[in-house]
mmCIF file of C-alpha atoms in Angstrom:
data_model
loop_
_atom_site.group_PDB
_atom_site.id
_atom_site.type_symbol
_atom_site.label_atom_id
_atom_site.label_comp_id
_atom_site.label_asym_id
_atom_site.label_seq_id
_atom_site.Cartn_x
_atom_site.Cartn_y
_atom_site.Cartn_z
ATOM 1 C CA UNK A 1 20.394 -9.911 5.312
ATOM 2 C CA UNK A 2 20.369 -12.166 8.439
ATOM 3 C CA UNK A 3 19.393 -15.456 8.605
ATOM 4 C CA UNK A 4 17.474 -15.672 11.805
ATOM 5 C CA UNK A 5 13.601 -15.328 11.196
ATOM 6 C CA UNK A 6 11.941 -11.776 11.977
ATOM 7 C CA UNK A 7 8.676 -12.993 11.690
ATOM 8 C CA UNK A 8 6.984 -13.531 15.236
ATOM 9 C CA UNK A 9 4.329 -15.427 16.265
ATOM 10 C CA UNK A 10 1.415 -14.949 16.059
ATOM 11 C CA UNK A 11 0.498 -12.863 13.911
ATOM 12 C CA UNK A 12 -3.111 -13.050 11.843
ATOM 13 C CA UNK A 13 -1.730 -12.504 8.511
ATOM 14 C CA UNK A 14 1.651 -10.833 8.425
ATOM 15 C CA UNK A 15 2.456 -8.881 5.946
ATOM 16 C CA UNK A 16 5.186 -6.176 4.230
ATOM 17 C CA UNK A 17 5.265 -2.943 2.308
ATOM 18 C CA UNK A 18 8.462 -1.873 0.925
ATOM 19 C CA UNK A 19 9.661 0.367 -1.840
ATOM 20 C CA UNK A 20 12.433 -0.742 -4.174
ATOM 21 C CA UNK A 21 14.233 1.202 -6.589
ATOM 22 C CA UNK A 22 13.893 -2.018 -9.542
ATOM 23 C CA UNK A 23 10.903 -1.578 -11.736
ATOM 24 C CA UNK A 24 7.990 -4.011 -11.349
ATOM 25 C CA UNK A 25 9.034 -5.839 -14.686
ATOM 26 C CA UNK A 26 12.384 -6.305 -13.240
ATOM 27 C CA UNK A 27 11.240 -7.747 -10.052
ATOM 28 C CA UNK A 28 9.186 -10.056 -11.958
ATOM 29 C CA UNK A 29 11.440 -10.761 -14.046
ATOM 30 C CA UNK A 30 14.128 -11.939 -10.428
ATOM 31 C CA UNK A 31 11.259 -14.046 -9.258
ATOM 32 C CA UNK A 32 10.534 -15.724 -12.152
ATOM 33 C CA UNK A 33 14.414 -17.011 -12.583
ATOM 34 C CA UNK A 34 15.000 -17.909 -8.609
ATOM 35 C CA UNK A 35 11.753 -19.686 -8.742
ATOM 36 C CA UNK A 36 13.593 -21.685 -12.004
ATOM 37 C CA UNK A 37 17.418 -21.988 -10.277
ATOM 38 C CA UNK A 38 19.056 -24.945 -10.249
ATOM 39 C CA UNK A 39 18.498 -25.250 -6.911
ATOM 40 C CA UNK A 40 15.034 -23.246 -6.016
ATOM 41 C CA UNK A 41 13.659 -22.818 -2.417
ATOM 42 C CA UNK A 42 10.576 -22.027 -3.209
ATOM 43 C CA UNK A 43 7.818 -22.521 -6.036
ATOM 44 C CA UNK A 44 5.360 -20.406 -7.406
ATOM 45 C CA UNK A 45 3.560 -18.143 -10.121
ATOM 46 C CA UNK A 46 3.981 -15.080 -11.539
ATOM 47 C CA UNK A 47 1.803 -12.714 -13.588
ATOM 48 C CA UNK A 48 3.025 -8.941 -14.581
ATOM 49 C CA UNK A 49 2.303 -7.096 -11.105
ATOM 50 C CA UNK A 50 1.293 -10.091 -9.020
ATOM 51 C CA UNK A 51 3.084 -13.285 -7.733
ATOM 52 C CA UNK A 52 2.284 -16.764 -5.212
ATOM 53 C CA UNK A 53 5.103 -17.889 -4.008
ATOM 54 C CA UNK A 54 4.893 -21.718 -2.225
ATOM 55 C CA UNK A 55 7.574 -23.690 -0.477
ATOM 56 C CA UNK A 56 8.317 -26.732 -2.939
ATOM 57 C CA UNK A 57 5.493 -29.507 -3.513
ATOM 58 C CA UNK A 58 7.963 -32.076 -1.595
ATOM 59 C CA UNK A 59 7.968 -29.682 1.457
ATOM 60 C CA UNK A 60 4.222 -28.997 1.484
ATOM 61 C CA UNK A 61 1.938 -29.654 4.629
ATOM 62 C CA UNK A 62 -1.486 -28.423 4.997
ATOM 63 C CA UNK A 63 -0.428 -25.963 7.215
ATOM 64 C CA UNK A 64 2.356 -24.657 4.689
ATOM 65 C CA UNK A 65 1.830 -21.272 4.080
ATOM 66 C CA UNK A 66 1.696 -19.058 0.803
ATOM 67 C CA UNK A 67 3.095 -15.423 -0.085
ATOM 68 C CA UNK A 68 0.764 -13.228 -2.065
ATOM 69 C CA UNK A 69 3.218 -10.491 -3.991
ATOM 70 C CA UNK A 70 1.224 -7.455 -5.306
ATOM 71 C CA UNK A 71 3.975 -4.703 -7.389
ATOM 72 C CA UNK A 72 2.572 -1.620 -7.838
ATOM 73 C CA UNK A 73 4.533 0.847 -10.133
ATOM 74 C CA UNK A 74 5.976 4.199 -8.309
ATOM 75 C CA UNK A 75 7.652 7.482 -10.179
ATOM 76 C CA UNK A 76 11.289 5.692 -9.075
ATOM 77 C CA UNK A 77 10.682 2.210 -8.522
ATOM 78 C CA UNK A 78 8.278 0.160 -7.227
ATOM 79 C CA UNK A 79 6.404 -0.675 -4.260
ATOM 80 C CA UNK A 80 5.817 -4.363 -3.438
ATOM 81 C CA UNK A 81 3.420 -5.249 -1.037
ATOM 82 C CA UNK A 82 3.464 -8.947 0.354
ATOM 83 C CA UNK A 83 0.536 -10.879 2.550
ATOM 84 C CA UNK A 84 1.886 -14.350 4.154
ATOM 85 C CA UNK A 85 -1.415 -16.844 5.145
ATOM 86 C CA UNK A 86 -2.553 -20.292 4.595
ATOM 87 C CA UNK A 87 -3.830 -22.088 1.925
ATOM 88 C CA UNK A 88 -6.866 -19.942 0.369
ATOM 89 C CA UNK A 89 -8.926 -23.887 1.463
ATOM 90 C CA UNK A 90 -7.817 -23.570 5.125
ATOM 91 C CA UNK A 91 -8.548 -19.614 5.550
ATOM 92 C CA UNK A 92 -11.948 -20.676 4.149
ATOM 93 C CA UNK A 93 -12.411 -23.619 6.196
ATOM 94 C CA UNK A 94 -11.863 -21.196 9.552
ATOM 95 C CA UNK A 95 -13.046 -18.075 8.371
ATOM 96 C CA UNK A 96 -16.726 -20.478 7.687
ATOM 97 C CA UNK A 97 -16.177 -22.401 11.107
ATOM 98 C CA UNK A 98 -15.377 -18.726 13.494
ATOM 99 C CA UNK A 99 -18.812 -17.365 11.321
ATOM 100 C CA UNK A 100 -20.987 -20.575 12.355
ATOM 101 C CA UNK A 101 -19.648 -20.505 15.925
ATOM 102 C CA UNK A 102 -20.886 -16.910 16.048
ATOM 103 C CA UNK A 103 -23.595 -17.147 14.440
ATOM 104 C CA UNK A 104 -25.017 -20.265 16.798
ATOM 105 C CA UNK A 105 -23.705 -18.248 19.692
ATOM 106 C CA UNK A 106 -26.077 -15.623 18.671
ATOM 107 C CA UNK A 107 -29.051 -17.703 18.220
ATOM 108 C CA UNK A 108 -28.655 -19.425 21.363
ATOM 109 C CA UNK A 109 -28.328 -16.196 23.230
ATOM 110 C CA UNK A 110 -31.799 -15.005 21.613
ATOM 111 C CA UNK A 111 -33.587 -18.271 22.245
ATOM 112 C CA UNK A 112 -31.781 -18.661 25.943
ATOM 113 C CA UNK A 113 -32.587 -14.915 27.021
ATOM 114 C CA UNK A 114 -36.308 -15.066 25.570
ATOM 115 C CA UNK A 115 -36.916 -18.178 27.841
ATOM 116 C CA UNK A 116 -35.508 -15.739 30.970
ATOM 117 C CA UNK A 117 -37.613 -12.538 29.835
ATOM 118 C CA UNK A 118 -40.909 -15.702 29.756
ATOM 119 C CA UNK A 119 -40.093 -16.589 33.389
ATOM 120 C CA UNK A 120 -38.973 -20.097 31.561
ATOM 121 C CA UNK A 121 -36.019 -22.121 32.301
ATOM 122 C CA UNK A 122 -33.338 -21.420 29.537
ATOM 123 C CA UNK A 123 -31.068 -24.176 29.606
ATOM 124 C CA UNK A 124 -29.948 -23.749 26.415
ATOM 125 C CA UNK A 125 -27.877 -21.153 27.588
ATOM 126 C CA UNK A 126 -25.231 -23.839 28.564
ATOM 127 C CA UNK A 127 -24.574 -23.912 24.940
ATOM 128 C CA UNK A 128 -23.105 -20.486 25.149
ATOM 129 C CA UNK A 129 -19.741 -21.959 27.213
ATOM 130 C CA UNK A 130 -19.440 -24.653 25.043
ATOM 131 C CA UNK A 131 -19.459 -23.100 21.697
ATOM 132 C CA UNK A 132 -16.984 -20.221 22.986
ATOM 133 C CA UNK A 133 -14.862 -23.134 24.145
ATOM 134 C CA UNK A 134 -15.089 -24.628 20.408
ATOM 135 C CA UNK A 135 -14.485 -21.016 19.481
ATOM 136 C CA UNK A 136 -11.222 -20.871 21.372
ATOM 137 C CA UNK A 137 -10.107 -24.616 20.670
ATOM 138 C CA UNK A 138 -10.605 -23.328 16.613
ATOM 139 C CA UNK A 139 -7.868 -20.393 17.459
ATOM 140 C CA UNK A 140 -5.607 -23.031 19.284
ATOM 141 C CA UNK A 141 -5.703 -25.481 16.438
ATOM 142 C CA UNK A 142 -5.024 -22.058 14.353
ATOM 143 C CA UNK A 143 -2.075 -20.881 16.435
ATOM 144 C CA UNK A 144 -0.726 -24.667 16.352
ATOM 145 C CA UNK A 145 -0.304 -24.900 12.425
ATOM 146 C CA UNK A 146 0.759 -21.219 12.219
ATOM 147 C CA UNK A 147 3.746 -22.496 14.082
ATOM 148 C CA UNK A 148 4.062 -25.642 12.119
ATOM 149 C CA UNK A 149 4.410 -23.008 9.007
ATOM 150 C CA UNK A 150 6.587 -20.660 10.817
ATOM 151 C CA UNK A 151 9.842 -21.992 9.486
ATOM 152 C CA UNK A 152 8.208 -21.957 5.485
ATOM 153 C CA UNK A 153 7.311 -18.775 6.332
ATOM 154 C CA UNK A 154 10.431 -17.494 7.492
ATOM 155 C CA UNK A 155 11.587 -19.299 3.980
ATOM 156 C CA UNK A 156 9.402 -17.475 2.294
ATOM 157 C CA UNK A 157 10.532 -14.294 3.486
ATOM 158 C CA UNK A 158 14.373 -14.315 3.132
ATOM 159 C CA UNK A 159 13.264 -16.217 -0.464
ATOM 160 C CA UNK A 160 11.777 -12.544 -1.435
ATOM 161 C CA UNK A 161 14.696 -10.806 0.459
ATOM 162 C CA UNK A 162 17.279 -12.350 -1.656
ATOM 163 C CA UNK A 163 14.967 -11.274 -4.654
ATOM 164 C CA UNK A 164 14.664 -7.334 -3.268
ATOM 165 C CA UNK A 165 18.487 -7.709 -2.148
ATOM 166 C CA UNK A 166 17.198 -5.807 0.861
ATOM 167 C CA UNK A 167 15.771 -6.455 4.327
ATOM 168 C CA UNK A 168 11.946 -6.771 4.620
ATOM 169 C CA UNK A 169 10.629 -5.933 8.080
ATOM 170 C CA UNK A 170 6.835 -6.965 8.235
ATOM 171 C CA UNK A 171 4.380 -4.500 9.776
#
Protein backbone atom coordinates (compact mmCIF):
# COMPACT_ATOMS: atom_id res chain seq x y z
CA UNK A 1 0.00 0.00 0.00
CA UNK A 2 1.36 3.47 -0.98
CA UNK A 3 1.14 6.37 0.85
CA UNK A 4 0.36 8.99 -1.70
CA UNK A 5 -3.51 9.71 -1.90
CA UNK A 6 -5.51 8.04 -4.93
CA UNK A 7 -8.41 9.90 -4.32
CA UNK A 8 -8.81 12.89 -6.90
CA UNK A 9 -10.61 15.80 -6.81
CA UNK A 10 -13.49 16.31 -7.29
CA UNK A 11 -15.40 13.84 -7.06
CA UNK A 12 -19.35 14.04 -5.78
CA UNK A 13 -19.18 11.28 -3.40
CA UNK A 14 -16.37 8.82 -3.99
CA UNK A 15 -16.75 5.68 -3.23
CA UNK A 16 -15.25 1.75 -3.29
CA UNK A 17 -16.38 -1.79 -3.84
CA UNK A 18 -14.03 -4.47 -3.08
CA UNK A 19 -14.18 -8.12 -2.23
CA UNK A 20 -12.08 -9.55 0.58
CA UNK A 21 -11.51 -12.99 1.42
CA UNK A 22 -12.09 -12.12 5.68
CA UNK A 23 -15.63 -12.67 6.74
CA UNK A 24 -17.75 -9.64 7.63
CA UNK A 25 -17.43 -10.50 11.47
CA UNK A 26 -13.77 -10.47 11.04
CA UNK A 27 -13.60 -7.20 9.37
CA UNK A 28 -15.64 -5.84 12.05
CA UNK A 29 -14.03 -7.26 14.36
CA UNK A 30 -10.20 -5.24 12.63
CA UNK A 31 -12.11 -2.02 12.73
CA UNK A 32 -13.34 -2.15 15.92
CA UNK A 33 -9.59 -2.74 17.52
CA UNK A 34 -7.67 -0.02 15.10
CA UNK A 35 -10.40 2.34 15.94
CA UNK A 36 -9.27 1.38 19.92
CA UNK A 37 -5.12 1.28 19.23
CA UNK A 38 -3.01 2.96 21.26
CA UNK A 39 -2.46 5.27 18.83
CA UNK A 40 -5.82 5.45 16.47
CA UNK A 41 -6.10 7.62 13.28
CA UNK A 42 -9.37 7.63 13.03
CA UNK A 43 -12.70 7.34 15.19
CA UNK A 44 -15.82 5.81 14.63
CA UNK A 45 -18.76 3.19 15.08
CA UNK A 46 -19.39 -0.06 14.28
CA UNK A 47 -22.50 -2.26 14.11
CA UNK A 48 -22.40 -6.07 12.64
CA UNK A 49 -22.39 -5.25 8.73
CA UNK A 50 -22.11 -1.47 8.89
CA UNK A 51 -19.43 1.05 10.13
CA UNK A 52 -18.74 5.36 10.29
CA UNK A 53 -15.52 5.93 10.40
CA UNK A 54 -14.44 9.88 11.42
CA UNK A 55 -11.02 11.44 11.63
CA UNK A 56 -10.48 12.09 15.52
CA UNK A 57 -12.74 14.81 17.38
CA UNK A 58 -9.36 16.98 17.82
CA UNK A 59 -8.90 16.91 13.97
CA UNK A 60 -12.52 17.68 13.08
CA UNK A 61 -13.58 20.73 10.81
CA UNK A 62 -16.90 21.17 9.35
CA UNK A 63 -15.73 20.22 6.22
CA UNK A 64 -14.14 16.86 7.67
CA UNK A 65 -15.48 14.15 5.94
CA UNK A 66 -17.02 10.68 7.05
CA UNK A 67 -16.70 6.97 5.60
CA UNK A 68 -19.90 5.00 5.47
CA UNK A 69 -18.72 1.02 5.51
CA UNK A 70 -21.57 -1.33 4.37
CA UNK A 71 -20.17 -5.51 4.56
CA UNK A 72 -22.22 -7.61 2.80
CA UNK A 73 -21.56 -11.43 3.24
CA UNK A 74 -20.32 -13.40 -0.11
CA UNK A 75 -19.96 -17.50 -0.54
CA UNK A 76 -15.88 -16.77 0.16
CA UNK A 77 -15.60 -13.63 1.86
CA UNK A 78 -17.05 -10.54 1.87
CA UNK A 79 -17.75 -7.60 -0.10
CA UNK A 80 -17.33 -4.16 1.53
CA UNK A 81 -18.67 -1.32 -0.04
CA UNK A 82 -17.48 2.23 1.23
CA UNK A 83 -19.18 5.92 0.42
CA UNK A 84 -16.76 8.97 1.53
CA UNK A 85 -19.05 12.53 1.96
CA UNK A 86 -19.61 15.20 4.42
CA UNK A 87 -21.25 15.47 7.45
CA UNK A 88 -24.97 14.01 6.94
CA UNK A 89 -25.80 18.30 8.34
CA UNK A 90 -23.72 19.75 5.46
CA UNK A 91 -25.04 17.26 2.56
CA UNK A 92 -28.43 18.43 3.91
CA UNK A 93 -27.67 21.95 4.13
CA UNK A 94 -26.62 21.84 0.10
CA UNK A 95 -28.69 19.23 -1.10
CA UNK A 96 -31.86 21.90 0.51
CA UNK A 97 -29.94 25.09 -0.84
CA UNK A 98 -29.19 23.41 -4.90
CA UNK A 99 -33.32 22.32 -4.49
CA UNK A 100 -34.41 26.06 -3.51
CA UNK A 101 -32.10 27.57 -6.14
CA UNK A 102 -33.92 25.36 -8.64
CA UNK A 103 -36.89 25.55 -7.58
CA UNK A 104 -36.89 29.71 -7.59
CA UNK A 105 -35.19 29.38 -10.93
CA UNK A 106 -38.22 27.64 -12.07
CA UNK A 107 -40.73 29.96 -10.76
CA UNK A 108 -39.08 32.89 -12.05
CA UNK A 109 -38.84 31.41 -15.48
CA UNK A 110 -42.80 30.78 -15.39
CA UNK A 111 -43.64 34.20 -14.02
CA UNK A 112 -40.76 35.97 -16.41
CA UNK A 113 -41.92 34.03 -19.69
CA UNK A 114 -45.80 34.59 -18.91
CA UNK A 115 -45.08 38.42 -18.77
CA UNK A 116 -43.29 37.88 -22.54
CA UNK A 117 -46.22 35.55 -23.93
CA UNK A 118 -48.71 39.00 -22.26
CA UNK A 119 -46.68 41.44 -24.40
CA UNK A 120 -45.50 42.67 -20.66
CA UNK A 121 -42.12 43.60 -19.60
CA UNK A 122 -40.59 40.60 -17.61
CA UNK A 123 -37.91 41.94 -15.66
CA UNK A 124 -37.92 39.44 -13.35
CA UNK A 125 -36.14 37.44 -15.65
CA UNK A 126 -32.85 39.12 -14.40
CA UNK A 127 -33.31 36.90 -11.49
CA UNK A 128 -32.55 33.94 -13.64
CA UNK A 129 -28.50 35.07 -13.90
CA UNK A 130 -28.35 35.77 -10.51
CA UNK A 131 -29.68 32.72 -8.92
CA UNK A 132 -27.54 30.44 -11.43
CA UNK A 133 -24.64 32.57 -10.24
CA UNK A 134 -25.69 31.65 -6.45
CA UNK A 135 -26.11 28.21 -7.95
CA UNK A 136 -22.52 28.06 -9.11
CA UNK A 137 -20.96 30.10 -6.08
CA UNK A 138 -22.90 27.01 -3.84
CA UNK A 139 -20.67 24.35 -6.02
CA UNK A 140 -17.49 26.60 -5.49
CA UNK A 141 -17.96 26.86 -1.78
CA UNK A 142 -18.62 22.88 -2.25
CA UNK A 143 -15.47 22.17 -4.25
CA UNK A 144 -13.50 24.51 -1.64
CA UNK A 145 -14.25 22.32 1.57
CA UNK A 146 -14.03 19.08 -0.47
CA UNK A 147 -10.44 20.07 -0.75
CA UNK A 148 -10.12 21.22 2.78
CA UNK A 149 -11.25 17.37 3.55
CA UNK A 150 -9.13 15.88 0.94
CA UNK A 151 -6.23 15.03 3.18
CA UNK A 152 -8.97 13.29 6.04
CA UNK A 153 -10.17 11.69 3.28
CA UNK A 154 -7.16 10.32 1.94
CA UNK A 155 -6.79 9.30 5.91
CA UNK A 156 -9.69 7.72 5.80
CA UNK A 157 -8.90 5.61 3.01
CA UNK A 158 -5.42 4.12 3.75
CA UNK A 159 -7.17 3.90 7.58
CA UNK A 160 -9.56 1.10 5.84
CA UNK A 161 -6.61 -0.13 3.63
CA UNK A 162 -4.53 -1.05 6.52
CA UNK A 163 -7.80 -2.76 7.88
CA UNK A 164 -8.44 -4.84 4.30
CA UNK A 165 -4.46 -5.22 4.12
CA UNK A 166 -5.13 -4.51 0.46
CA UNK A 167 -5.29 -1.58 -1.96
CA UNK A 168 -8.71 0.12 -2.43
CA UNK A 169 -9.05 1.89 -5.77
CA UNK A 170 -12.35 4.04 -5.68
CA UNK A 171 -14.65 3.90 -8.70
Amino acid sequence: MHEESHISIPRIRPRFKVHSQKRSEEIVSIIRNQLKSESPTCTGKTTAHFATIYPLAEDQHYWSPQLTITIEEEEQGSLVRGLYGPKPSVWTMFVFFYSFIGFAILIVLMIGLSFLTLDQPATILWLVPVLTFIFLSLYLVAYTGQKLGHKQMSGLHRFMERCLEQEIELS
